[in-house]
PDB file of C-alpha atoms in Angstrom:
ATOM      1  CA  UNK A   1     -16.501  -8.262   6.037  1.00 81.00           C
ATOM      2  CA  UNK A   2     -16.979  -5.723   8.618  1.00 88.00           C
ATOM      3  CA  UNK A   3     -14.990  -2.787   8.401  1.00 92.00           C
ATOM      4  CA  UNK A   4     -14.509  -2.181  12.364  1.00 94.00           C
ATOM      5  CA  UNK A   5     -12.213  -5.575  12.932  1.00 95.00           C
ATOM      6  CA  UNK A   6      -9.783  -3.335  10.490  1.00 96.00           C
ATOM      7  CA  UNK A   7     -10.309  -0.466  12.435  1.00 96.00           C
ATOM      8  CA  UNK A   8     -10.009  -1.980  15.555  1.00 95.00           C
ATOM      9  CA  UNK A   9      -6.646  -3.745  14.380  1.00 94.00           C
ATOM     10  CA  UNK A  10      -3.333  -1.446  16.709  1.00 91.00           C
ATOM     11  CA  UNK A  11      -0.806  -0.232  14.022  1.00 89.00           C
ATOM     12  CA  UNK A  12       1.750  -3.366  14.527  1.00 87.00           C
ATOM     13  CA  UNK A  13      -1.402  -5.787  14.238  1.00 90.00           C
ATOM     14  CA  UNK A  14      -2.555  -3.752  10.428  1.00 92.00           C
ATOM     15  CA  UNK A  15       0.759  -4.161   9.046  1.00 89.00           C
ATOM     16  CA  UNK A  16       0.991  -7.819  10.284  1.00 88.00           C
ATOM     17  CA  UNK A  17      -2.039  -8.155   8.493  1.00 92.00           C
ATOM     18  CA  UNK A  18      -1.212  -6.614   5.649  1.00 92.00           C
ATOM     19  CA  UNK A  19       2.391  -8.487   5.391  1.00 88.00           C
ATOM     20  CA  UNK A  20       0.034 -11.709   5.431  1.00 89.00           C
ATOM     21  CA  UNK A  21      -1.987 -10.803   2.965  1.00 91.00           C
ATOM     22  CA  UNK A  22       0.535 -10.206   0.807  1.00 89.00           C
ATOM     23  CA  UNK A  23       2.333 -12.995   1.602  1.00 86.00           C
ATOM     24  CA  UNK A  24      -0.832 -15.127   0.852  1.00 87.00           C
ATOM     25  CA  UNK A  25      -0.857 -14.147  -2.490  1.00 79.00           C
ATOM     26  CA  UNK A  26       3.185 -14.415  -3.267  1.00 80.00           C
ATOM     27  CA  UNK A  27       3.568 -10.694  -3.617  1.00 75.00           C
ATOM     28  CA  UNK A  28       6.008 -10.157  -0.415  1.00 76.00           C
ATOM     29  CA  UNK A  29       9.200  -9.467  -1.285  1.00 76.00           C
ATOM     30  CA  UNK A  30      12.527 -10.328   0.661  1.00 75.00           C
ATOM     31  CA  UNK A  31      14.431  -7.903   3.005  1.00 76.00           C
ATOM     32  CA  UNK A  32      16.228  -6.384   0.436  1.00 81.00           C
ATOM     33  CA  UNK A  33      13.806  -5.714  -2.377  1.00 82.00           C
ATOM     34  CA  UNK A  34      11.383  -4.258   0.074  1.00 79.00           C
ATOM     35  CA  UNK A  35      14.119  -1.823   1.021  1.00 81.00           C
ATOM     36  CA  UNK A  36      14.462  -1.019  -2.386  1.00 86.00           C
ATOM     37  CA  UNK A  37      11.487  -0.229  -3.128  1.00 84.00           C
ATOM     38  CA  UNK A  38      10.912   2.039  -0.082  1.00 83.00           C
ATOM     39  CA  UNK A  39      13.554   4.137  -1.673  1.00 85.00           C
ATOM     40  CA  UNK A  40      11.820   3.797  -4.956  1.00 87.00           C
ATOM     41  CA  UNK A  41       8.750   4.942  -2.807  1.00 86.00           C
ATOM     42  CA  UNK A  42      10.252   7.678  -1.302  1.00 84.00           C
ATOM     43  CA  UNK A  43      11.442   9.505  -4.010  1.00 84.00           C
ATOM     44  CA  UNK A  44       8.665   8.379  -6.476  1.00 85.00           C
ATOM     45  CA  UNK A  45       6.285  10.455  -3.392  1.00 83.00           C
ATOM     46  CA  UNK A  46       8.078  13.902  -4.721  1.00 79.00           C
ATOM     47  CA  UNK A  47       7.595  13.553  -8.455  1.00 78.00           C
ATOM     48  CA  UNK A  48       3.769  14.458 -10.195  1.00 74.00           C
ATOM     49  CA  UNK A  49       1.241  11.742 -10.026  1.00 74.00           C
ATOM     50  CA  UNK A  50       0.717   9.938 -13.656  1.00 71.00           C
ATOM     51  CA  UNK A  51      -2.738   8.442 -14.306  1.00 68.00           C
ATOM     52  CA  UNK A  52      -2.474   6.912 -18.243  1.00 59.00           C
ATOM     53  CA  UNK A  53       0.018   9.204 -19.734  1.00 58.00           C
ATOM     54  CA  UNK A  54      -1.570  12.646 -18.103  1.00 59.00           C
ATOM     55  CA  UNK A  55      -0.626  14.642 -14.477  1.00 57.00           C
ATOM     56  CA  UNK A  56      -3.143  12.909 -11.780  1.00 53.00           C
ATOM     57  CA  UNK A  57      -5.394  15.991  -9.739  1.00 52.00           C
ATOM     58  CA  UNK A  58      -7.060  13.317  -8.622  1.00 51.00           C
ATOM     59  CA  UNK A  59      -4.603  12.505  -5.924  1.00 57.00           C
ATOM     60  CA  UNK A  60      -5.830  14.259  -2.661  1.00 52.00           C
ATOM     61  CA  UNK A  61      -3.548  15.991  -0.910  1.00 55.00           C
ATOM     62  CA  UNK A  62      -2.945  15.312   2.946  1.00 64.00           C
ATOM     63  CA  UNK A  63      -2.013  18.111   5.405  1.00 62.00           C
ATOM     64  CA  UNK A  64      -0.037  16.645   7.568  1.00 61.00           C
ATOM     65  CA  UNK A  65       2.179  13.669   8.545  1.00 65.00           C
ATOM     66  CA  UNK A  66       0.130  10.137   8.033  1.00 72.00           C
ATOM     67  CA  UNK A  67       0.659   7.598  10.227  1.00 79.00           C
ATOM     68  CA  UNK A  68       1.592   4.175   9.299  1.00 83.00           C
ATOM     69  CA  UNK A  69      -1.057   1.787  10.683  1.00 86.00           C
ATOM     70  CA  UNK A  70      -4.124   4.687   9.488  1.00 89.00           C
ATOM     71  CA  UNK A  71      -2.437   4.151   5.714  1.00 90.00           C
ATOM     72  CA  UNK A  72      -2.201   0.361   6.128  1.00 92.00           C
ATOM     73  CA  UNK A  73      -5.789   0.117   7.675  1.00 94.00           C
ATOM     74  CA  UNK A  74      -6.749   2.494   4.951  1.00 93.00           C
ATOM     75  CA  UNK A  75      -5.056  -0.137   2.471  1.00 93.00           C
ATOM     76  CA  UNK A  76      -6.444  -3.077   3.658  1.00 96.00           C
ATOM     77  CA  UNK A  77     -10.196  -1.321   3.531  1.00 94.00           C
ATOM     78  CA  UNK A  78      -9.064  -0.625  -0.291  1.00 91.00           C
ATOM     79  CA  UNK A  79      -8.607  -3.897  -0.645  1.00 92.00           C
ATOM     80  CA  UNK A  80     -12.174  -5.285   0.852  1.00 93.00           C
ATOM     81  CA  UNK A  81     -14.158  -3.059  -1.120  1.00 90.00           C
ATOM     82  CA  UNK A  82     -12.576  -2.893  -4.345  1.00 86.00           C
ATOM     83  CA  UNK A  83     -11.247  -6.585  -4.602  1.00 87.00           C
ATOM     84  CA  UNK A  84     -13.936  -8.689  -2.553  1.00 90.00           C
ATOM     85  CA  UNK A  85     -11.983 -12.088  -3.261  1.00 92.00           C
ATOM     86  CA  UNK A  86      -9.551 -10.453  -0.632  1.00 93.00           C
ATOM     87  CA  UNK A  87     -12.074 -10.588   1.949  1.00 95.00           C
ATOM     88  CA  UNK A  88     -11.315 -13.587   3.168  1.00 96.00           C
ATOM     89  CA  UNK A  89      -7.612 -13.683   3.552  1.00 95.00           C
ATOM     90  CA  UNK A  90      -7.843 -10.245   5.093  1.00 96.00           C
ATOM     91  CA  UNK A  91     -10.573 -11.784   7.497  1.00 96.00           C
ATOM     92  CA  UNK A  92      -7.623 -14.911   8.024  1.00 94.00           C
ATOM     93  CA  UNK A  93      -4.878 -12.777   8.710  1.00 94.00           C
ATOM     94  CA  UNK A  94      -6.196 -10.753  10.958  1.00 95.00           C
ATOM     95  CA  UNK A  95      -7.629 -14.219  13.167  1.00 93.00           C
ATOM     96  CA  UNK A  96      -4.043 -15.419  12.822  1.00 91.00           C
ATOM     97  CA  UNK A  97      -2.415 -11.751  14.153  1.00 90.00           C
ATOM     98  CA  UNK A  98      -5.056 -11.765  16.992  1.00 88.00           C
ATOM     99  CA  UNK A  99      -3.771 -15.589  18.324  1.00 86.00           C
ATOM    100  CA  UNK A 100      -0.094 -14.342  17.688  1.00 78.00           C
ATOM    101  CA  UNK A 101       0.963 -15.325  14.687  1.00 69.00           C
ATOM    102  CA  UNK A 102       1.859 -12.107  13.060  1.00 62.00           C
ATOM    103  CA  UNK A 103       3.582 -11.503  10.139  1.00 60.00           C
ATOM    104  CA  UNK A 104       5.415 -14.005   8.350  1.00 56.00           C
ATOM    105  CA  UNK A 105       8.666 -14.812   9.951  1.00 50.00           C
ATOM    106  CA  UNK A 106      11.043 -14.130   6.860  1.00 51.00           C
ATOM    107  CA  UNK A 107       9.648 -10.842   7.052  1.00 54.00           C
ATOM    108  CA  UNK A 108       9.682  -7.835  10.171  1.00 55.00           C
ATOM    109  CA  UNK A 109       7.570  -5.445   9.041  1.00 55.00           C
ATOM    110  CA  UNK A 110       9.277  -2.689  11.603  1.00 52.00           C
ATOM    111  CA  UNK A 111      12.476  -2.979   9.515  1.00 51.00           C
ATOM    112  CA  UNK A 112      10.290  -2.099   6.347  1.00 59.00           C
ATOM    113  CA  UNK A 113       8.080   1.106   5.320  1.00 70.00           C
ATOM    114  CA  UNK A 114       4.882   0.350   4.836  1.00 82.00           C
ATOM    115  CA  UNK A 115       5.041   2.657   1.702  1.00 84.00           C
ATOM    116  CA  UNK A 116       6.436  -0.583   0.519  1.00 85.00           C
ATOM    117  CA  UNK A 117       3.636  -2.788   1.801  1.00 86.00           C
ATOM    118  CA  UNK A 118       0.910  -0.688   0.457  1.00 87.00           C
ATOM    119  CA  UNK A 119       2.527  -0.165  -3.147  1.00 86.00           C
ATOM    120  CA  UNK A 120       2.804  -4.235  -3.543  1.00 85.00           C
ATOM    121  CA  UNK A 121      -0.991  -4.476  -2.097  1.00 87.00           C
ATOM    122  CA  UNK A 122      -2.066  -1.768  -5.150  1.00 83.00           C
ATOM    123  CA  UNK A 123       0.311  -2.471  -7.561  1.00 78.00           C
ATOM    124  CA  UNK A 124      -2.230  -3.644  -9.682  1.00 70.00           C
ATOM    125  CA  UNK A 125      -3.741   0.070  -9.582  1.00 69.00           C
ATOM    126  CA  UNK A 126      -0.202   1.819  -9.278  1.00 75.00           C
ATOM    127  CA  UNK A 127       3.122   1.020 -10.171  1.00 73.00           C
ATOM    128  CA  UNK A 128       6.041   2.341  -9.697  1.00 80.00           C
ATOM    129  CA  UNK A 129       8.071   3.814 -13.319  1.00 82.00           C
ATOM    130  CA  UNK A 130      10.858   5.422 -13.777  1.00 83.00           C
ATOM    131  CA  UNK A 131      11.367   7.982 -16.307  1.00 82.00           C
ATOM    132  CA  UNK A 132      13.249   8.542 -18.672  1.00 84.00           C
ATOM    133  CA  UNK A 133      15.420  11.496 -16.530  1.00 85.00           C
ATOM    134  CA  UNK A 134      15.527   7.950 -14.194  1.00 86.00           C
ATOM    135  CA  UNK A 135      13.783   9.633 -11.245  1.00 85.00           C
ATOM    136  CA  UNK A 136      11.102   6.948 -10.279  1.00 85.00           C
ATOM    137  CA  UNK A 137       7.077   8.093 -10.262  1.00 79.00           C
ATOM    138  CA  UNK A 138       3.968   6.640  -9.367  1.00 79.00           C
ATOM    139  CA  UNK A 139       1.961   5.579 -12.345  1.00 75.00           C
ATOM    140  CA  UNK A 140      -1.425   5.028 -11.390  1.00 74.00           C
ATOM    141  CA  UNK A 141      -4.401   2.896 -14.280  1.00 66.00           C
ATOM    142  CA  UNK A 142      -7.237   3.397 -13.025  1.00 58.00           C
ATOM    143  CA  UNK A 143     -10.132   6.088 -14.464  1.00 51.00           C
ATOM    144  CA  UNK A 144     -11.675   8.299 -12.244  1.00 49.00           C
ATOM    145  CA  UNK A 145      -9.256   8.781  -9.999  1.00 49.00           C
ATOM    146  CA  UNK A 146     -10.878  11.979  -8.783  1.00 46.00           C
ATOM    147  CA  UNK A 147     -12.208  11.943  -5.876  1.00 48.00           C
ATOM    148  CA  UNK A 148     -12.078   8.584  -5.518  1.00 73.00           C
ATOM    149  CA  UNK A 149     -10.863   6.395  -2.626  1.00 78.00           C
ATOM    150  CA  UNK A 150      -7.588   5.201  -4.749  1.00 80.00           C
ATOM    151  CA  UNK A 151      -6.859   8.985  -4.925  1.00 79.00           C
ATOM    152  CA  UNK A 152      -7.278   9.858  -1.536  1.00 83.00           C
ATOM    153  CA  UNK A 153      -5.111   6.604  -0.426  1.00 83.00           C
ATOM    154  CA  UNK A 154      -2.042   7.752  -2.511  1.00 82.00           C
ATOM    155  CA  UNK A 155      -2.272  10.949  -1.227  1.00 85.00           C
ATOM    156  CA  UNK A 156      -1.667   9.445   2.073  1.00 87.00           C
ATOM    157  CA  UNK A 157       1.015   7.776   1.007  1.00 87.00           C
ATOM    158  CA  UNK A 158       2.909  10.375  -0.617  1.00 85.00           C
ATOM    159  CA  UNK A 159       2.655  12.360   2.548  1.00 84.00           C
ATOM    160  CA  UNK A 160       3.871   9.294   4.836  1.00 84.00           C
ATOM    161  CA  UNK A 161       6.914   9.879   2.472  1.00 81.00           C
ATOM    162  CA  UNK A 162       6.725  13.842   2.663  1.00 81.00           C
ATOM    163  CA  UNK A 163       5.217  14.854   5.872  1.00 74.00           C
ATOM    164  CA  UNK A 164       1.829  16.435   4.067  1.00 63.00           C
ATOM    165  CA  UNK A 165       1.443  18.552   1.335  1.00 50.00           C
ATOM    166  CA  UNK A 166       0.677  15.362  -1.497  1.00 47.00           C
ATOM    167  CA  UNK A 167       0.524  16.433  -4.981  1.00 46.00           C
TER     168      UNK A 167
END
């Protein structure tokens, strides 16, 4: 897949996409649990970074405010490279955004944060926990996450949720 028809994708049309994706593969939650877990997102995006057990420096911090579609395009890039069966939904999705159909109708991405979006399109490679003080936290199993393009993508998201800084 070539990476510029994700680039070239406008912010609404990358979260479209990315709401069909998911969708696709049963992951897209209703309203309400989407909501939640923006919440979940938000104040999981304060709390240290857990890869395995141990503090994550492997998360890249952002300066800066991130905007929505870059993280989602970001996200959807993620998930080309590092789970090439995706591919070819992303490749569907975006056809059926570019002739209009957009995200699944059950589902408004606007009324949503993307954090939300982007944690259900990883959540194989993070999850969110909550701890035993019951703050929630990103928990994040995956080695080498220094440096790496998982690291840098959850540092974007922590700074959609924090205006910059990451962790």
């Amino acid at each position: 897949m070539n990476m510029s028809e994700i680039d070239a994708l406008t912010d609404e049309q990358a979260i479209a996409v990315l709401a069909l994706v998911l969708d696709h593969d049963r992951r897209l939650p209703d309203l309400t649990r989407a909501r939640q877990l923006d919440v979940q997102i938000s104040e999981a995006a304060g709390e240290p970074v857990e890869v395995d057990g141990e503090s994550a420096p492997g998360v890249v911090a952002v300066d800066g405010a991130v905007a929505p579609g870059g993280l989602v395009r970001d996200t959807l890039k993620y998930l080309v490279v590092e789970k090439p069966e995706v591919a070819p939904v992303v490749e569907r999705a975006i056809a059926m955004t570019r002739q209009g159909m957009g995200a699944p109708s059950r589902f408004d991405p606007v009324t949503v944060g993307v954090g939300a979006l982007v944690v259900l399109a990883l959540q194989t490679d993070v999850q969110m926990e909550r701890t035993t003080a019951g703050k929630w936290r990103f928990k994040v199993h995956k080695k080498a996450l220094s440096d790496s393009t998982l690291g840098k993508l959850l540092g974007k998201l922590i700074a959609t949720y924090t205006g910059g800084g990451g962790q």
